[in-house]
PDB file of C-alpha atoms in Angstrom:
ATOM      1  CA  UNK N   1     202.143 149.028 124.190  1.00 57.00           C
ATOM      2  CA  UNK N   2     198.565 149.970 122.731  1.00 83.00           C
ATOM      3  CA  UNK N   3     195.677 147.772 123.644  1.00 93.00           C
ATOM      4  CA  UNK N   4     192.455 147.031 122.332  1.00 96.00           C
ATOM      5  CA  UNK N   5     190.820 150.298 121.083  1.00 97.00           C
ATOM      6  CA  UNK N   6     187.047 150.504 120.226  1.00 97.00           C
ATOM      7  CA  UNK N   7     185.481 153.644 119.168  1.00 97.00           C
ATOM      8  CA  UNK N   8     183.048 155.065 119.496  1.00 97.00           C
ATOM      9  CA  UNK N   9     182.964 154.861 123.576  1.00 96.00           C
ATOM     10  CA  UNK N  10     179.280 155.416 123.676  1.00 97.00           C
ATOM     11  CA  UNK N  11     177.002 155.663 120.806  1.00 98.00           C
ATOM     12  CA  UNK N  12     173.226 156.710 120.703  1.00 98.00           C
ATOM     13  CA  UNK N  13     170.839 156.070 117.709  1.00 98.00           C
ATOM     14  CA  UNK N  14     167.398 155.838 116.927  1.00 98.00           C
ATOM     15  CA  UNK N  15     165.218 152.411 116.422  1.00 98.00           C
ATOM     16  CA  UNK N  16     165.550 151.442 113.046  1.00 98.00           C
ATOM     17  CA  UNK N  17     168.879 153.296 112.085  1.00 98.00           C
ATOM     18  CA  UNK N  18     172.034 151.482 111.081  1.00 98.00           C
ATOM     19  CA  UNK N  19     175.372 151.517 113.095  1.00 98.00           C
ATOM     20  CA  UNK N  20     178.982 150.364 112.862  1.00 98.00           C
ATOM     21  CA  UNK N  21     181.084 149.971 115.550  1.00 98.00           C
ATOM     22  CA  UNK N  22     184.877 149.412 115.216  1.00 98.00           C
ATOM     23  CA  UNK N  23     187.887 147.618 117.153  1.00 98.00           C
ATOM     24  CA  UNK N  24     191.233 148.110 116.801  1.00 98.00           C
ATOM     25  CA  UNK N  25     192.610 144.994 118.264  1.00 97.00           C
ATOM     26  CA  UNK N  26     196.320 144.439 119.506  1.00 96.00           C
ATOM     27  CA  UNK N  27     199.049 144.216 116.871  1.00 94.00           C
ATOM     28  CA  UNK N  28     200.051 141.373 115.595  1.00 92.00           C
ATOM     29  CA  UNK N  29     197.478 139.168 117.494  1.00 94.00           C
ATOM     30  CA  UNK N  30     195.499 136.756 114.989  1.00 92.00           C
ATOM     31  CA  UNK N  31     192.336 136.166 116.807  1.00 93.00           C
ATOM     32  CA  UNK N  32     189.372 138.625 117.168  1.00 96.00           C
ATOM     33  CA  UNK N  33     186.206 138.572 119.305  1.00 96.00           C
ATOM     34  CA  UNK N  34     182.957 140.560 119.846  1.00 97.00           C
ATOM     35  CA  UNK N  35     181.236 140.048 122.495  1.00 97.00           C
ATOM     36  CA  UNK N  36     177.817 141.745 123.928  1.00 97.00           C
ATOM     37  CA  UNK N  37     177.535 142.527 127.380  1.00 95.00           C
ATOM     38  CA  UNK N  38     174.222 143.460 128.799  1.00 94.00           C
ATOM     39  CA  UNK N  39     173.355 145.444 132.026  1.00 90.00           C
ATOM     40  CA  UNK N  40     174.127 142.664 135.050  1.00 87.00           C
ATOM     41  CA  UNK N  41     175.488 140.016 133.000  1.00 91.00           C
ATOM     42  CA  UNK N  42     178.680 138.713 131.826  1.00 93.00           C
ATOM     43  CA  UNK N  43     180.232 138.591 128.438  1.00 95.00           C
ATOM     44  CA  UNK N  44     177.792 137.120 125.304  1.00 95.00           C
ATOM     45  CA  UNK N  45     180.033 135.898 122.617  1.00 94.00           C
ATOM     46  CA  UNK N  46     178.610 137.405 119.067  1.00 96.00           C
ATOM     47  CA  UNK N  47     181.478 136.601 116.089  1.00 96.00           C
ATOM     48  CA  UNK N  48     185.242 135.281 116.114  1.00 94.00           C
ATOM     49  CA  UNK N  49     187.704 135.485 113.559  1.00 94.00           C
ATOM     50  CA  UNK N  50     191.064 134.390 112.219  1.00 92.00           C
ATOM     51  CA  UNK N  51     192.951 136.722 110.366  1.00 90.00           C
ATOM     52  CA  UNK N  52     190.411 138.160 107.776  1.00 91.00           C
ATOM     53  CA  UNK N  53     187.564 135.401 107.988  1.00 90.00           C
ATOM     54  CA  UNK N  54     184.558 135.021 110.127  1.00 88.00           C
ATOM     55  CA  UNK N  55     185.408 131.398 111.944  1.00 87.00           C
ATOM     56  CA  UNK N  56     182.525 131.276 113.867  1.00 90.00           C
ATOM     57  CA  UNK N  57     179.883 133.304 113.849  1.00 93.00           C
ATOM     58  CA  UNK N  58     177.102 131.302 115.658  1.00 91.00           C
ATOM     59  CA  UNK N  59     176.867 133.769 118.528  1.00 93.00           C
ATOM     60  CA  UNK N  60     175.334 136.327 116.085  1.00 96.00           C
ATOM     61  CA  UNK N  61     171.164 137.058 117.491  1.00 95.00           C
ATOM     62  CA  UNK N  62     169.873 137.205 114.063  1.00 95.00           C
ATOM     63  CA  UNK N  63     170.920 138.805 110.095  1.00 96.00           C
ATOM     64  CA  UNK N  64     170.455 142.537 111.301  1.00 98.00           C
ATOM     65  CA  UNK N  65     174.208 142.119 112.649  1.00 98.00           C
ATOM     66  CA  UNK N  66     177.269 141.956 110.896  1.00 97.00           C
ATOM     67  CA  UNK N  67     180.924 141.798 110.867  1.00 97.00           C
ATOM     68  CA  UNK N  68     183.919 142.377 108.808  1.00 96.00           C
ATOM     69  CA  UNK N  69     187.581 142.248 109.338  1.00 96.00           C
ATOM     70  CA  UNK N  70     189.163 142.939 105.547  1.00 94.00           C
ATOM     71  CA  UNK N  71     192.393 143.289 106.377  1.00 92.00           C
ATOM     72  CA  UNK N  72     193.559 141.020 109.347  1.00 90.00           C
ATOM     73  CA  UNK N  73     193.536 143.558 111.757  1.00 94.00           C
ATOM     74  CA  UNK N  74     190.417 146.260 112.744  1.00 97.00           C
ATOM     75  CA  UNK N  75     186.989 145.130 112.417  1.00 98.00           C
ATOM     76  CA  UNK N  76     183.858 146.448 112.199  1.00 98.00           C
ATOM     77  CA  UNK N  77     180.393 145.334 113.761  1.00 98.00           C
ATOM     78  CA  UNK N  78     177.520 146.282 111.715  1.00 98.00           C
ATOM     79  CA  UNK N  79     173.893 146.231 113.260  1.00 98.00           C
ATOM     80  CA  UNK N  80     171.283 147.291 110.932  1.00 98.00           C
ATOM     81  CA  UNK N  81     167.476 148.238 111.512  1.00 98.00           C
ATOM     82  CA  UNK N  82     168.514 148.954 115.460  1.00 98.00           C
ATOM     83  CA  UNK N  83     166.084 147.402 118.292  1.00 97.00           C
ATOM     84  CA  UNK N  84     166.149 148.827 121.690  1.00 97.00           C
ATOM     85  CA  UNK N  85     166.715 144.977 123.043  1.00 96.00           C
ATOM     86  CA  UNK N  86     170.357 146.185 120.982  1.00 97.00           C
ATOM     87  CA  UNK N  87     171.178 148.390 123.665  1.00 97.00           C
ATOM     88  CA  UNK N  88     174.161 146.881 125.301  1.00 97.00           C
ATOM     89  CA  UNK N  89     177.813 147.612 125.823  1.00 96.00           C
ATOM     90  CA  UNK N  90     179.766 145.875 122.572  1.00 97.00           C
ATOM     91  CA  UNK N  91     183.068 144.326 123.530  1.00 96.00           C
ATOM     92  CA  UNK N  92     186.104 143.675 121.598  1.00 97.00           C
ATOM     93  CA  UNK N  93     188.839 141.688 122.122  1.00 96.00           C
ATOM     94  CA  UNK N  94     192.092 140.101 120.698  1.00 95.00           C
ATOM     95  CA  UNK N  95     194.348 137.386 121.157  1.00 93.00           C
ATOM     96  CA  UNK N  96     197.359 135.973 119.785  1.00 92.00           C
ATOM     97  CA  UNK N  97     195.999 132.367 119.076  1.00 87.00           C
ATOM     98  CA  UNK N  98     192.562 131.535 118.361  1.00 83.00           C
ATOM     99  CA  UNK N  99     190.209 129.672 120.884  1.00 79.00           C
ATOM    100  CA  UNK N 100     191.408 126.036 122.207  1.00 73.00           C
ATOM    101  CA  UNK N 101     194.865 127.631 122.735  1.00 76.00           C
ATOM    102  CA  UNK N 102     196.169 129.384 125.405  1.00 76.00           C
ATOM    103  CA  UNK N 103     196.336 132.354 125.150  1.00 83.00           C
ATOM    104  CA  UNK N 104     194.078 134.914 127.358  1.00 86.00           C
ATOM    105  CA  UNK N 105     191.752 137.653 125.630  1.00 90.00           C
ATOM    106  CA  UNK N 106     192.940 141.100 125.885  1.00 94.00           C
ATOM    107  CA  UNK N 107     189.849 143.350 125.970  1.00 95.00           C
ATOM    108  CA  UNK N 108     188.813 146.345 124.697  1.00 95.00           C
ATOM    109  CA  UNK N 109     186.880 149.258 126.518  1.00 93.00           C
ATOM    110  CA  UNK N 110     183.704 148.510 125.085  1.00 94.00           C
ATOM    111  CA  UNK N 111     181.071 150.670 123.178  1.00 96.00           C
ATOM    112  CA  UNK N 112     178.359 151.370 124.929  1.00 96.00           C
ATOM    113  CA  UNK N 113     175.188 151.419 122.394  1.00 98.00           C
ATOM    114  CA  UNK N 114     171.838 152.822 123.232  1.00 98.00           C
ATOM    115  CA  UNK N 115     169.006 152.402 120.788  1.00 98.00           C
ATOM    116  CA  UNK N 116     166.085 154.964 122.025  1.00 97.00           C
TER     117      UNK N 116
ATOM    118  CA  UNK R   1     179.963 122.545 124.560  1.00 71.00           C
ATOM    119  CA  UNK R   2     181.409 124.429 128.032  1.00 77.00           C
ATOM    120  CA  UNK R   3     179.883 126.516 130.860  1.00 86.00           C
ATOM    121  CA  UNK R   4     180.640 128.381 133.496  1.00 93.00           C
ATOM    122  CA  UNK R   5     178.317 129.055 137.236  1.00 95.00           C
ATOM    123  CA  UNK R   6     179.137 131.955 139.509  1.00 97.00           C
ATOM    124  CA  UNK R   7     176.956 131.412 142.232  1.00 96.00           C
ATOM    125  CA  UNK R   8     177.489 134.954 144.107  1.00 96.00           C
ATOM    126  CA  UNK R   9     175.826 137.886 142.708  1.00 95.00           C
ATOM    127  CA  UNK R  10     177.064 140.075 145.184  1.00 96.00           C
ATOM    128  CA  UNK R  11     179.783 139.586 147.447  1.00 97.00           C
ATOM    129  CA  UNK R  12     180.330 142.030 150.630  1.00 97.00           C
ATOM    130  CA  UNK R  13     183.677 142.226 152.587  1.00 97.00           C
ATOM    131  CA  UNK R  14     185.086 144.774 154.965  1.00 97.00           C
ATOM    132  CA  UNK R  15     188.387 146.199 153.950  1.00 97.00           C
ATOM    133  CA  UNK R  16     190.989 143.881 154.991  1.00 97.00           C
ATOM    134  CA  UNK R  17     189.282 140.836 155.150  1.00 98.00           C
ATOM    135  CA  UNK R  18     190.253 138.021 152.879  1.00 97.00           C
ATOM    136  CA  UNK R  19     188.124 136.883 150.202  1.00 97.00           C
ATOM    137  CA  UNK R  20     187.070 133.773 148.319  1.00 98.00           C
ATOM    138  CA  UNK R  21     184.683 134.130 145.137  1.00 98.00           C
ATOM    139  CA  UNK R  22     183.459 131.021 143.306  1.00 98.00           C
ATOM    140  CA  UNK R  23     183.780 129.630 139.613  1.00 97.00           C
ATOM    141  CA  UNK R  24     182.312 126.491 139.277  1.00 96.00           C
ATOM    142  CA  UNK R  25     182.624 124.706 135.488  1.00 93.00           C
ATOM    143  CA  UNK R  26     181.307 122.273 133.231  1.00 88.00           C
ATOM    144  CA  UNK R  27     183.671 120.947 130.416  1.00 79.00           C
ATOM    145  CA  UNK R  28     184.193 117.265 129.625  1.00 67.00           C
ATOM    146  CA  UNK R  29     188.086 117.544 129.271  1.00 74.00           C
ATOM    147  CA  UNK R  30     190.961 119.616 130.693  1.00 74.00           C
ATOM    148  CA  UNK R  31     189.892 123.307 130.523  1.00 85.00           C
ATOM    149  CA  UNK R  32     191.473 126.453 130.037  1.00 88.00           C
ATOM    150  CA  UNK R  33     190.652 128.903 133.244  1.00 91.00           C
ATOM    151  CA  UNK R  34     190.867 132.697 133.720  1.00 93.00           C
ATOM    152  CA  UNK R  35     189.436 134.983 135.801  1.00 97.00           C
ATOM    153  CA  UNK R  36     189.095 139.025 134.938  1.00 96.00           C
ATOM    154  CA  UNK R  37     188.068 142.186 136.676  1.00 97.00           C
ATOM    155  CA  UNK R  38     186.007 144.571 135.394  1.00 94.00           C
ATOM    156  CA  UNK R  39     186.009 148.118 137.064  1.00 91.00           C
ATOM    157  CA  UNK R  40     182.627 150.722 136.291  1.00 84.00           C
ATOM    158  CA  UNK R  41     183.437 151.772 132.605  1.00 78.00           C
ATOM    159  CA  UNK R  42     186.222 149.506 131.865  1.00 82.00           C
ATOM    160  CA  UNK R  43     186.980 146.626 129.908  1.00 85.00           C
ATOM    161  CA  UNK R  44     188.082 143.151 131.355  1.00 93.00           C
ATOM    162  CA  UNK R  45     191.350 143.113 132.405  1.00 94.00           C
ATOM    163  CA  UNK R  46     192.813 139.948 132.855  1.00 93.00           C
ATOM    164  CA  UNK R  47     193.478 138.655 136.796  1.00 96.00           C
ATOM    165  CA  UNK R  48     194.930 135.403 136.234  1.00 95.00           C
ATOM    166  CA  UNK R  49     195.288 131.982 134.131  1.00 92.00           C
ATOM    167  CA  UNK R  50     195.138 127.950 134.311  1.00 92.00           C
ATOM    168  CA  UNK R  51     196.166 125.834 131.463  1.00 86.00           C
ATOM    169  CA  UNK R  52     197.979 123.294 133.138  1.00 85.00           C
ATOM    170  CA  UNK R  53     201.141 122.001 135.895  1.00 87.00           C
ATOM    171  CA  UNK R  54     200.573 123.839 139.556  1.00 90.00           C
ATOM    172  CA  UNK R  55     196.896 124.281 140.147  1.00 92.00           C
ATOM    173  CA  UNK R  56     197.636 127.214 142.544  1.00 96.00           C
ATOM    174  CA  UNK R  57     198.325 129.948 140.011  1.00 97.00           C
ATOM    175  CA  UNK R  58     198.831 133.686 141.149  1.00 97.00           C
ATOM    176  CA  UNK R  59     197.829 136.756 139.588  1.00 97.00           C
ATOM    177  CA  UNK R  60     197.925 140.231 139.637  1.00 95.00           C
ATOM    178  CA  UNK R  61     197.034 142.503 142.667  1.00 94.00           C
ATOM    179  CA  UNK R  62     197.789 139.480 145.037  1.00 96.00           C
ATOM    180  CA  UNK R  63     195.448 137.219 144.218  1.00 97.00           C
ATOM    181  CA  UNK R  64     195.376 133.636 143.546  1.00 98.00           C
ATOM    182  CA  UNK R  65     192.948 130.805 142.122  1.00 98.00           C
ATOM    183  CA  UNK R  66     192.926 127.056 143.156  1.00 97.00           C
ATOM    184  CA  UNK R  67     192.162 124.454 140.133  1.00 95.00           C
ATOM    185  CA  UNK R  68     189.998 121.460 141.768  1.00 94.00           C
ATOM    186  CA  UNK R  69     189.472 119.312 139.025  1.00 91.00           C
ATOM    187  CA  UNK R  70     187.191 116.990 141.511  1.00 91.00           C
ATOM    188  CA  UNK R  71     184.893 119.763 142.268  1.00 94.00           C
ATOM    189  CA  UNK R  72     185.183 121.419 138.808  1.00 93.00           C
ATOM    190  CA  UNK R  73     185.680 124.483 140.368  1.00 95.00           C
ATOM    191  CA  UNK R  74     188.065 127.630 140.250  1.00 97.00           C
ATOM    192  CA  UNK R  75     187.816 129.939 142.866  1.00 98.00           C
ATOM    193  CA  UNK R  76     189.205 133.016 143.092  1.00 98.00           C
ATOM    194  CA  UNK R  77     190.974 134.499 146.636  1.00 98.00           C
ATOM    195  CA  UNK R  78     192.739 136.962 147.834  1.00 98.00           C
ATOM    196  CA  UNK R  79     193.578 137.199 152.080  1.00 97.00           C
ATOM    197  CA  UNK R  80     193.148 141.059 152.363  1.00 97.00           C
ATOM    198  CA  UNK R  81     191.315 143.279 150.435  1.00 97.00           C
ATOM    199  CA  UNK R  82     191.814 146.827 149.391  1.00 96.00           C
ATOM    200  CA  UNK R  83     188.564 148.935 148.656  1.00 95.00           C
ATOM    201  CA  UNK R  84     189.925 149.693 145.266  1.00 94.00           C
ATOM    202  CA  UNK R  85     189.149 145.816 144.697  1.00 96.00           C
ATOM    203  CA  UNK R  86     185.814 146.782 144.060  1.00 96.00           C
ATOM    204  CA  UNK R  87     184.591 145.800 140.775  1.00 97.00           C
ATOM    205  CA  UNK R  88     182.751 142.931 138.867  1.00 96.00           C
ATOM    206  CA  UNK R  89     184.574 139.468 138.442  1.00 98.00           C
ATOM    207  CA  UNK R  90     184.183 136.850 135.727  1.00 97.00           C
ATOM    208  CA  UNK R  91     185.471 133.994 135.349  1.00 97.00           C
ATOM    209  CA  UNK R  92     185.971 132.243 131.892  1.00 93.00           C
ATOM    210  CA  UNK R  93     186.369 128.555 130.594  1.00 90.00           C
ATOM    211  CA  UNK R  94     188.228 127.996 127.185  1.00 84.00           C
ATOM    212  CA  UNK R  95     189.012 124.379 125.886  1.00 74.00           C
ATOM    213  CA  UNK R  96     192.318 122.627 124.438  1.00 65.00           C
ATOM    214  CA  UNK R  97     192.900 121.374 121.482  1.00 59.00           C
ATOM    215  CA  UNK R  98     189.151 122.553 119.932  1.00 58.00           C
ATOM    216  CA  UNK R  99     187.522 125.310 118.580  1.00 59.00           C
ATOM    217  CA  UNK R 100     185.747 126.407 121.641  1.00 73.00           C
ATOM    218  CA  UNK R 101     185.297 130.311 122.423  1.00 83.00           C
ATOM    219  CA  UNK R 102     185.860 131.418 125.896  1.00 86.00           C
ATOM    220  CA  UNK R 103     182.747 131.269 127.927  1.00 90.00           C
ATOM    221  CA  UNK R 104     182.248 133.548 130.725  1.00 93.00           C
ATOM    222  CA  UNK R 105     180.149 133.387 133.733  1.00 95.00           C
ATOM    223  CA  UNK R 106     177.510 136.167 134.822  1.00 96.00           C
ATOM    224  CA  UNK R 107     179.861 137.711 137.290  1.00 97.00           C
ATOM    225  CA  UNK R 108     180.117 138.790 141.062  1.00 98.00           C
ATOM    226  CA  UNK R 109     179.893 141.948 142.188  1.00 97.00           C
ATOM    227  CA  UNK R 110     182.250 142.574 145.003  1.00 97.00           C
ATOM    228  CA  UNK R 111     181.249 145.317 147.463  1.00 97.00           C
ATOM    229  CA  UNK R 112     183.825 146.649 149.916  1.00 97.00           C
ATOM    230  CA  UNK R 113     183.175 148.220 153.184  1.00 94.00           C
ATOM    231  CA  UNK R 114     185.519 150.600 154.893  1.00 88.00           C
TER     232      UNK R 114
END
């Protein structure tokens, strides 16, 4: 079946301009994740929700980013007035029950942002 | 709140030679463990899971991780490995019952000779 699917793949902007980026999680799975991973590092969590709410966003660097899931199902992460310390490859990823359960993430591809 | 060391940065094995890379973990009760693989330009793909019962658990592409809840650890093996093994590993801690997110170490980067 389909996986996660985050578009764009790569995405270059300049400092200061806003960007979206969206995931298409895993149908029927409840829980979804961003995550930031930067060059040498492992997964940063940013944002979690269930269905269409925001359960815990403490992961989020500062108010410049933002995310929305309206319906249940694709979300969008919104980063406004873009640093270069953005630059980072933005991960999505779903699951069928939300954290504390067991059930394993299934990620995305990532979207790979570069702020020049 | 959860964490998760991988020691290794780098890991470097000939092709055919087993392999053991290590997850060590810090989480008060029983933990949820996984391990993924990351190849250049992919997402994380998931290797392999603990919740609970046998704490050998086997994965995909032969390889296996040991639960040691006395050395909170959770390493990862495998006793031959193919040079398309190559990649960057992470391992992740989740927690029961809570509303932890999964934590992920910085990962190893395993290098495979010919």
């Amino acid at each position: 079946g389909a996986g996660v699917s985050q578009t764009p793949s790569n995405k270059v902007t300049e400092k200061g301009k806003y960007v979206e980026l969206r995931c298409d999680p895993i149908s029927g799975h409840t829980a979804l994740y961003w995550y930031r991973q930067s060059l040498g590092q492992g997964p940063e969590f940013l944002i979690y929700f269930q269905g269409t709410g925001a359960a815990d966003d403490s992961g989020l660097p500062n108010d410049r980013f933002f995310a929305v899931r309206p319906e249940g199902s694709v979300s969008t992460l919104k980063i406004q007035r873009t640093e270069r310390g953005d630059s980072a490859v933005y991960l999505c990823a779903s699951s069928l029950l939300g954290p504390g359960s067991n059930s394993p993430l299934h990620f995305g591809n990532g979207t790979r942002l570069t702020v020049t | 709140a959860q964490s998760v060391t991988q020691p290794d940065i780098h890991i470097t094995v000939s092709e055919g030679a087993s392999l053991e890379l290590r997850c060590n973990y810090s989480y008060g009760a029983t933990p949820y463990l996984f391990w993924y693989v990351q190849s250049p330009g992919q997402g994380l793909q998931l290797l392999l899971k603990y919740f609970s019962g046998d704490t050998l658990v086997q994965g995909i592409k032969g390889f296996e991780a040991e639960f040691k809840r006395s050395q909170s650890s959770f390493n990862l093996r495998k006793p031959s490995v193919h040079w398309s093994d190559a990649a960057e590993y992470f391992c992740a801690v989740g927690a029961s019952g809570g509303s932890y997110i999964p934590t992920f170490g910085r990962g190893t980067s395993l290098i495979v000779h010919p």
